[in-house]
Short mmCIF file of C-alpha atoms and ligand atoms in Angstrom, two decimals:
data_model
loop_
_atom_site.label_atom_id
_atom_site.label_comp_id
_atom_site.label_asym_id
_atom_site.label_seq_id
_atom_site.Cartn_x
_atom_site.Cartn_y
_atom_site.Cartn_z
CA MET F 1 120.36 97.43 33.45
CA LYS F 2 116.73 96.43 33.92
CA LYS F 3 115.22 97.02 37.27
CA GLU F 4 113.18 94.50 39.27
CA ILE F 5 109.46 96.21 39.15
CA SER F 6 106.36 94.87 40.21
CA ARG F 7 103.65 94.78 37.40
CA LYS F 8 101.00 93.27 39.79
CA PHE F 9 98.80 96.35 39.47
CA CYS F 10 98.89 98.38 36.15
CA VAL F 11 97.14 101.27 34.90
CA ALA F 12 96.19 100.88 31.39
CA PRO F 13 97.39 103.12 28.50
CA MET F 14 94.46 105.36 27.60
CA MET F 15 94.65 107.66 24.67
CA GLY F 16 93.80 111.28 25.73
CA TYR F 17 94.08 110.23 29.34
CA THR F 18 97.19 108.75 30.44
CA THR F 19 99.07 112.01 29.71
CA PRO F 20 102.07 113.16 31.65
CA TYR F 21 99.70 114.99 33.89
CA ALA F 22 97.63 112.04 34.59
CA ARG F 23 100.30 110.00 35.34
CA LYS F 24 101.53 112.62 37.81
CA LEU F 25 98.44 112.51 39.59
CA TYR F 26 98.48 108.64 39.64
CA ARG F 27 101.71 108.49 41.16
CA ILE F 28 100.65 111.06 43.85
CA LEU F 29 97.94 108.64 44.85
CA SER F 30 99.95 105.36 44.57
CA ASN F 31 103.70 104.61 44.99
CA ASN F 32 103.76 101.01 43.41
CA SER F 33 101.21 101.11 40.48
CA PHE F 34 102.91 100.44 37.19
CA LEU F 35 101.90 103.23 34.87
CA PHE F 36 101.52 103.61 31.09
CA SER F 37 101.86 106.42 28.48
CA GLU F 38 99.19 106.65 26.11
CA MET F 39 99.77 105.11 22.89
CA ILE F 40 102.20 107.18 20.78
CA ALA F 41 102.66 106.52 17.07
CA THR F 42 106.36 106.03 16.37
CA LYS F 43 106.48 108.85 13.70
CA SER F 44 105.08 111.30 16.34
CA LEU F 45 107.52 110.13 18.74
CA ILE F 46 110.51 110.52 16.50
CA TYR F 47 109.49 113.69 14.71
CA SER F 48 107.23 115.71 16.65
CA LYS F 49 108.18 119.19 17.76
CA SER F 50 106.26 118.77 21.02
CA ARG F 51 107.63 115.41 21.99
CA GLU F 52 108.62 116.83 25.18
CA ASN F 53 104.82 117.65 26.22
CA ILE F 54 103.71 114.27 24.86
CA ILE F 55 106.05 112.00 26.57
CA ASP F 56 107.56 113.86 29.45
CA ASN F 57 108.17 111.35 32.37
CA ASP F 58 109.04 113.46 35.55
CA PHE F 59 110.39 110.53 37.58
CA ASN F 60 106.88 108.92 37.76
CA ASN F 61 108.39 105.44 37.44
CA PRO F 62 107.73 102.60 37.26
CA VAL F 63 106.25 103.50 33.82
CA ALA F 64 106.02 102.16 30.17
CA LEU F 65 105.92 104.05 27.06
CA GLN F 66 103.40 102.60 24.54
CA VAL F 67 104.10 102.93 20.90
CA GLY F 68 102.08 102.12 17.91
CA GLY F 69 104.02 101.34 14.71
CA SER F 70 105.34 98.55 12.53
CA GLU F 71 108.44 100.03 10.81
CA ILE F 72 111.32 98.25 12.14
CA GLU F 73 113.76 101.21 12.07
CA ASP F 74 111.21 103.44 13.69
CA LEU F 75 110.57 100.95 16.51
CA ARG F 76 114.46 100.80 17.01
CA LYS F 77 114.68 104.37 17.47
CA ALA F 78 111.59 104.64 19.74
CA SER F 79 113.26 102.14 22.09
CA LYS F 80 116.27 104.51 22.36
CA ILE F 81 113.97 107.51 22.97
CA ALA F 82 112.18 105.58 25.61
CA ILE F 83 115.58 105.01 27.38
CA ASP F 84 116.55 108.71 26.90
CA TYR F 85 113.38 109.68 28.66
CA ASN F 86 113.80 107.34 31.65
CA TYR F 87 111.05 104.85 30.96
CA ASP F 88 111.17 101.28 32.68
CA GLU F 89 109.61 99.62 29.61
CA ILE F 90 108.64 100.02 25.97
CA ASN F 91 105.44 98.36 24.97
CA LEU F 92 104.00 97.60 21.51
CA ASN F 93 100.10 98.35 21.04
CA VAL F 94 98.65 95.25 19.25
CA GLY F 95 95.17 95.95 20.56
CA CYS F 96 93.68 99.05 19.18
CA PRO F 97 91.16 98.52 16.78
CA SER F 98 90.31 102.21 15.44
CA LYS F 99 90.29 102.72 11.63
CA ALA F 100 92.92 105.40 11.89
CA VAL F 101 95.42 103.19 13.42
CA GLN F 102 94.62 100.41 10.98
CA LYS F 103 95.42 102.73 8.05
CA GLY F 104 98.90 103.30 9.66
CA SER F 105 99.36 99.25 9.78
CA PHE F 106 99.45 99.11 13.36
CA GLY F 107 97.45 98.20 16.43
CA ALA F 108 95.16 95.05 16.61
CA CYS F 109 95.43 94.47 12.85
CA LEU F 110 98.98 93.38 13.35
CA MET F 111 97.59 90.15 15.10
CA ARG F 112 96.93 89.00 11.50
CA ASP F 113 100.88 88.89 10.87
CA LYS F 114 102.77 87.08 13.92
CA ILE F 115 105.88 87.15 12.26
CA LEU F 116 105.80 91.13 11.65
CA VAL F 117 105.03 91.37 15.36
CA ARG F 118 107.92 89.08 16.14
CA ASN F 119 110.24 91.44 14.18
CA CYS F 120 108.71 94.52 15.61
CA MET F 121 109.44 93.07 19.27
CA GLU F 122 112.82 92.16 18.27
CA ALA F 123 113.39 95.62 17.22
CA LEU F 124 112.27 97.07 20.39
CA GLN F 125 114.59 94.80 22.47
CA ASN F 126 117.76 96.44 24.13
CA ASP F 127 119.53 95.49 27.36
CA LYS F 128 118.70 98.63 28.83
CA ILE F 129 114.89 98.51 28.77
CA GLU F 130 112.27 95.86 28.89
CA ALA F 131 110.23 95.56 25.64
CA SER F 132 106.70 94.04 26.17
CA LEU F 133 103.66 93.58 24.23
CA LYS F 134 99.68 94.54 24.76
CA CYS F 135 97.32 92.44 22.65
CA ARG F 136 94.07 91.03 22.32
CA LEU F 137 92.88 87.29 22.12
CA GLY F 138 92.41 87.50 18.61
CA LEU F 139 90.35 88.96 15.64
CA GLY F 140 86.77 88.80 14.74
CA LYS F 141 83.59 87.51 16.15
CA GLU F 142 84.61 84.02 16.97
CA LEU F 143 87.05 83.30 19.88
CA ASN F 144 89.65 80.68 18.86
CA TYR F 145 92.26 79.76 21.48
CA GLU F 146 94.51 77.96 18.97
CA PHE F 147 95.04 81.11 17.08
CA PHE F 148 95.92 82.93 20.37
CA GLU F 149 98.29 80.19 21.28
CA GLU F 150 99.98 80.22 17.89
CA PHE F 151 100.26 83.80 18.05
CA ILE F 152 101.90 83.92 21.45
CA ASP F 153 104.14 81.05 20.42
CA GLU F 154 105.65 83.08 17.70
CA ILE F 155 106.14 86.25 19.92
CA SER F 156 107.70 83.99 22.88
CA LYS F 157 110.73 83.10 20.49
CA THR F 158 111.89 86.82 21.01
CA GLY F 159 112.44 85.72 24.60
CA ILE F 160 109.68 88.18 25.75
CA LYS F 161 109.10 88.51 29.53
CA PHE F 162 105.86 90.57 29.88
CA ILE F 163 102.60 90.50 27.94
CA TYR F 164 99.39 92.40 28.84
CA VAL F 165 96.28 90.75 27.44
CA HIS F 166 93.17 92.72 26.84
CA ALA F 167 91.14 89.42 27.19
CA ARG F 168 88.69 89.81 24.29
CA ASN F 169 88.82 89.68 20.57
CA ALA F 170 89.09 93.07 18.38
CA ILE F 171 86.60 93.20 15.76
CA LEU F 172 88.19 95.35 12.95
CA SER F 173 84.94 96.64 11.19
CA GLY F 174 81.61 97.56 11.98
CA ILE F 175 82.00 98.47 15.47
CA SER F 176 83.64 101.43 17.00
CA PRO F 177 86.90 101.45 19.48
CA GLN F 178 84.29 102.00 22.41
CA GLY F 179 82.18 98.82 21.12
CA ASN F 180 85.43 96.93 20.96
CA ARG F 181 86.02 97.54 24.82
CA THR F 182 82.45 96.05 25.63
CA ILE F 183 80.86 93.98 22.74
CA PRO F 184 83.27 91.14 22.04
CA PRO F 185 83.01 88.66 24.96
CA LEU F 186 85.70 88.62 27.77
CA SER F 187 87.77 85.26 28.15
CA TYR F 188 89.97 85.20 31.12
CA ASP F 189 90.35 81.32 30.62
CA PHE F 190 92.16 82.04 27.60
CA VAL F 191 94.75 83.90 29.63
CA LYS F 192 94.89 81.16 32.36
CA LYS F 193 95.69 78.71 29.74
CA ILE F 194 98.25 80.50 28.27
CA LYS F 195 100.05 81.33 31.35
CA ASN F 196 100.24 77.84 32.20
CA LYS F 197 101.32 76.81 28.58
CA PHE F 198 104.26 79.77 28.73
CA PRO F 199 105.56 79.79 32.14
CA ASN F 200 108.40 82.00 31.59
CA ILE F 201 106.21 85.02 30.42
CA THR F 202 104.22 87.02 32.95
CA PHE F 203 100.88 87.52 31.62
CA ILE F 204 99.05 90.54 32.96
CA LEU F 205 94.99 90.29 32.74
CA ASN F 206 93.21 93.24 31.29
CA GLY F 207 89.65 93.95 30.59
CA GLY F 208 86.40 94.60 32.61
CA ILE F 209 87.86 94.29 36.12
CA LYS F 210 85.12 96.46 37.98
CA ASN F 211 86.67 97.04 41.42
CA LEU F 212 89.75 96.59 43.67
CA ASP F 213 88.22 93.57 45.28
CA GLU F 214 87.69 91.74 41.96
CA ALA F 215 91.40 92.80 41.15
CA GLU F 216 92.62 91.50 44.57
CA SER F 217 90.85 88.16 44.06
CA LEU F 218 92.05 87.94 40.53
CA LEU F 219 95.63 88.35 41.56
CA LYS F 220 95.21 84.89 43.24
CA GLU F 221 95.08 83.29 39.90
CA PHE F 222 96.93 85.96 37.60
CA ASP F 223 100.35 87.26 37.69
CA GLY F 224 99.14 90.90 37.38
CA VAL F 225 95.93 93.05 36.56
CA MET F 226 95.72 96.04 34.38
CA LEU F 227 92.63 98.40 34.76
CA GLY F 228 91.93 101.28 32.42
CA ARG F 229 88.35 102.72 32.82
CA LEU F 230 87.78 102.38 36.49
CA ILE F 231 91.02 104.68 37.08
CA LYS F 232 90.19 107.03 34.43
CA ASN F 233 86.55 107.62 35.87
CA ASN F 234 87.92 108.04 39.37
CA PRO F 235 91.65 107.99 39.91
CA PHE F 236 91.18 108.34 43.73
CA ILE F 237 90.59 104.70 43.71
CA LEU F 238 94.45 104.47 43.49
CA LYS F 239 94.76 105.63 46.97
CA GLU F 240 93.75 102.26 48.14
CA VAL F 241 96.00 100.20 45.85
CA ASP F 242 99.18 100.37 47.99
CA LYS F 243 97.38 99.31 50.75
CA LYS F 244 95.00 96.66 49.55
CA ILE F 245 97.27 95.20 46.82
CA PHE F 246 100.69 95.94 48.34
CA LYS F 247 99.97 95.58 51.66
CA GLU F 248 101.67 98.99 52.70
CA LYS F 249 100.65 100.88 55.75
CA ASN F 250 97.90 103.17 55.10
CA LYS F 251 99.56 106.38 53.61
CA LEU F 252 98.11 109.73 54.95
CA ILE F 253 96.32 111.05 52.05
CA ASP F 254 94.78 114.56 52.26
CA GLU F 255 94.18 117.66 50.37
CA SER F 256 97.92 117.77 49.82
CA ILE F 257 97.17 115.61 46.79
CA ILE F 258 95.51 118.42 45.14
CA ASN F 259 98.30 120.90 46.29
CA ASN F 260 101.03 118.52 44.99
CA TYR F 261 99.16 118.34 41.47
CA PHE F 262 98.73 121.76 41.09
CA GLU F 263 102.43 122.58 42.21
CA TYR F 264 103.11 120.49 39.18
CA ILE F 265 100.82 121.84 36.58
CA LYS F 266 100.81 125.51 37.51
CA PRO F 267 104.24 126.31 35.87
CA LYS F 268 102.83 124.59 32.70
CA LEU F 269 99.85 126.90 32.40
CA GLY F 270 100.38 128.73 29.15
CA LEU F 271 102.66 126.11 27.45
CA GLU F 272 99.94 123.46 27.65
CA SER F 273 96.16 123.68 27.40
CA ILE F 274 94.30 124.05 30.66
CA PHE F 275 91.80 121.37 29.78
CA ARG F 276 94.69 118.65 29.05
CA LEU F 277 96.37 119.87 32.47
CA LEU F 278 93.14 119.53 34.52
CA SER F 279 91.51 116.60 32.74
CA PRO F 280 92.81 113.71 35.04
CA LEU F 281 91.03 115.42 37.89
CA LEU F 282 87.98 116.50 36.10
CA SER F 283 87.06 112.86 34.73
CA ILE F 284 86.13 112.39 38.54
CA PHE F 285 82.74 114.48 38.02
CA PHE F 286 81.41 111.75 35.66
CA SER F 287 81.69 109.07 38.51
CA VAL F 288 80.68 111.21 41.54
CA PRO F 289 76.90 111.89 41.87
CA HIS F 290 75.47 115.59 42.46
CA SER F 291 78.56 117.03 41.19
CA LYS F 292 76.94 119.50 38.46
CA THR F 293 77.40 122.84 40.30
CA TYR F 294 80.99 122.01 40.81
CA ARG F 295 81.47 121.17 37.07
CA SER F 296 79.93 124.24 35.91
CA LYS F 297 81.85 126.45 38.27
CA ILE F 298 85.17 125.05 37.21
CA ASN F 299 84.16 125.36 33.60
CA ASP F 300 83.82 129.12 34.17
CA TYR F 301 86.98 129.40 36.15
CA MET F 302 88.89 127.40 33.31
CA LYS F 303 87.62 129.95 30.66
CA ASP F 304 89.20 132.60 32.77
CA GLN F 305 92.44 130.47 33.75
CA LYS F 306 91.77 131.13 37.43
CA ILE F 307 93.93 128.37 38.56
CA ASN F 308 93.96 129.09 42.16
CA LEU F 309 90.26 129.23 42.28
CA ILE F 310 89.95 125.81 40.65
CA GLU F 311 92.49 124.41 43.15
CA ASP F 312 90.46 125.59 46.10
CA LEU F 313 87.08 124.24 44.60
CA LEU F 314 88.67 120.80 43.91
CA ILE F 315 89.91 120.77 47.53
CA LYS F 316 86.61 121.42 48.78
CA PHE F 317 85.06 118.88 46.41
CA VAL F 318 87.27 116.19 47.39
CA SER F 319 86.79 116.71 51.10
CA GLU F 320 83.05 116.99 50.69
CA LYS F 321 82.48 114.03 48.76
CA ASN F 322 85.07 111.99 51.09
CA LEU F 323 87.23 111.00 48.31
CA SER F 324 90.58 111.67 50.29
C1 LIG A 1 89.65 106.37 26.46
C2 LIG A 1 90.42 105.10 26.16
C3 LIG A 1 91.72 105.06 25.57
C4 LIG A 1 92.33 104.00 25.20
N1 LIG A 1 93.54 104.10 24.58
C5 LIG A 1 94.30 102.91 24.65
C6 LIG A 1 95.83 103.12 24.14
O1 LIG A 1 96.41 104.20 24.03
N2 LIG A 1 96.50 102.13 24.09
C7 LIG A 1 95.98 100.71 24.47
O2 LIG A 1 96.72 99.62 24.31
N3 LIG A 1 94.66 100.60 24.69
C8 LIG A 1 94.08 101.65 24.89
N4 LIG A 1 92.77 101.59 25.65
C9 LIG A 1 92.36 100.28 26.02
C10 LIG A 1 92.68 100.17 27.65
O3 LIG A 1 94.13 100.11 27.64
C11 LIG A 1 92.24 98.74 28.04
O4 LIG A 1 92.70 97.78 27.16
C12 LIG A 1 90.60 98.58 27.85
O5 LIG A 1 90.00 100.04 28.49
C13 LIG A 1 90.28 97.43 28.72
O6 LIG A 1 90.52 97.71 30.10
P1 LIG A 1 89.41 98.20 31.28
O7 LIG A 1 87.94 97.21 31.17
O8 LIG A 1 89.80 98.14 32.52
O9 LIG A 1 88.95 99.71 30.93
C14 LIG A 1 91.96 102.71 25.82
C15 LIG A 1 90.78 102.67 26.54
C16 LIG A 1 90.21 103.87 26.66
C17 LIG A 1 88.85 103.77 27.49
#
């Protein structure tokens, strides 16, 4: 049975960032945000010996597993794995422009073949889990609404309910994945128009949302918003989401956030790299000014795996910089 879940505020899938560890931290900070895994290639999902470390979902629901692939049988298997690991949704990546992903015939290049994407979505569908799509507006330098509408029209035939739109084109050659997140212009208007055309589909707006005030105001016009880099650079923004977006009472958040997080990662030390375990918290140093001294101390402690000292230092940092 599929559950009724709010997708009003989603944290975007980000490779190398939205690991099981980051999702644990995000969940400690917000009860209601809808979370995503990083994109996992279907082959890794099916065959990797370290699958457990890649897709572990320690009851951090609601959460979607994002996959990259276009082989029908693999997608069917991926969907079953997502159910086994208690995910609420399986999401197909049709937005990643990287060369490696194009070589594997998945990601944004699939927007060239709407029939194939439709077949992929049908392969993911299963009555125990929601199957959704994350896509761009189109391909290349020119924005073309007709292309976008024809693409969505084909996908709509699967009965899909949720589509996350990174509201810019992907340019498949000549610019990097980073450039593809800033250079092609955003068009929220395309998402507004498509939402009116397909009222049975929930469209979640993604791309360039700069702060929670903007997210809140966009929610007056859109069914949901998805934020990536803002949360990656400062996960502590999530502690405002339940109050501001979901109108819950202010949750008491203090140094226990750090304690809870360390409680989760400490038993994993030795099984997983200390960097991967700590990186969801360490990204904060890039968005908070004057944190160099902390950063270099933590680097030293990381080399010696002094996890308790790192925990103490982070608690001090968070309270000194007024993050909690
Ligand atoms: C480091 C990084 C990794 C990303 N990895 C993925 C990914 O695995 N799957 C995906 O669909 N999008 C990925 N994205 C794109 C984001 O999901 C999102 O669409 C994009 O960053 C725009 O949203 P934002 O402006 O709020 O950051 C990634 C973005 C970043 C910054």
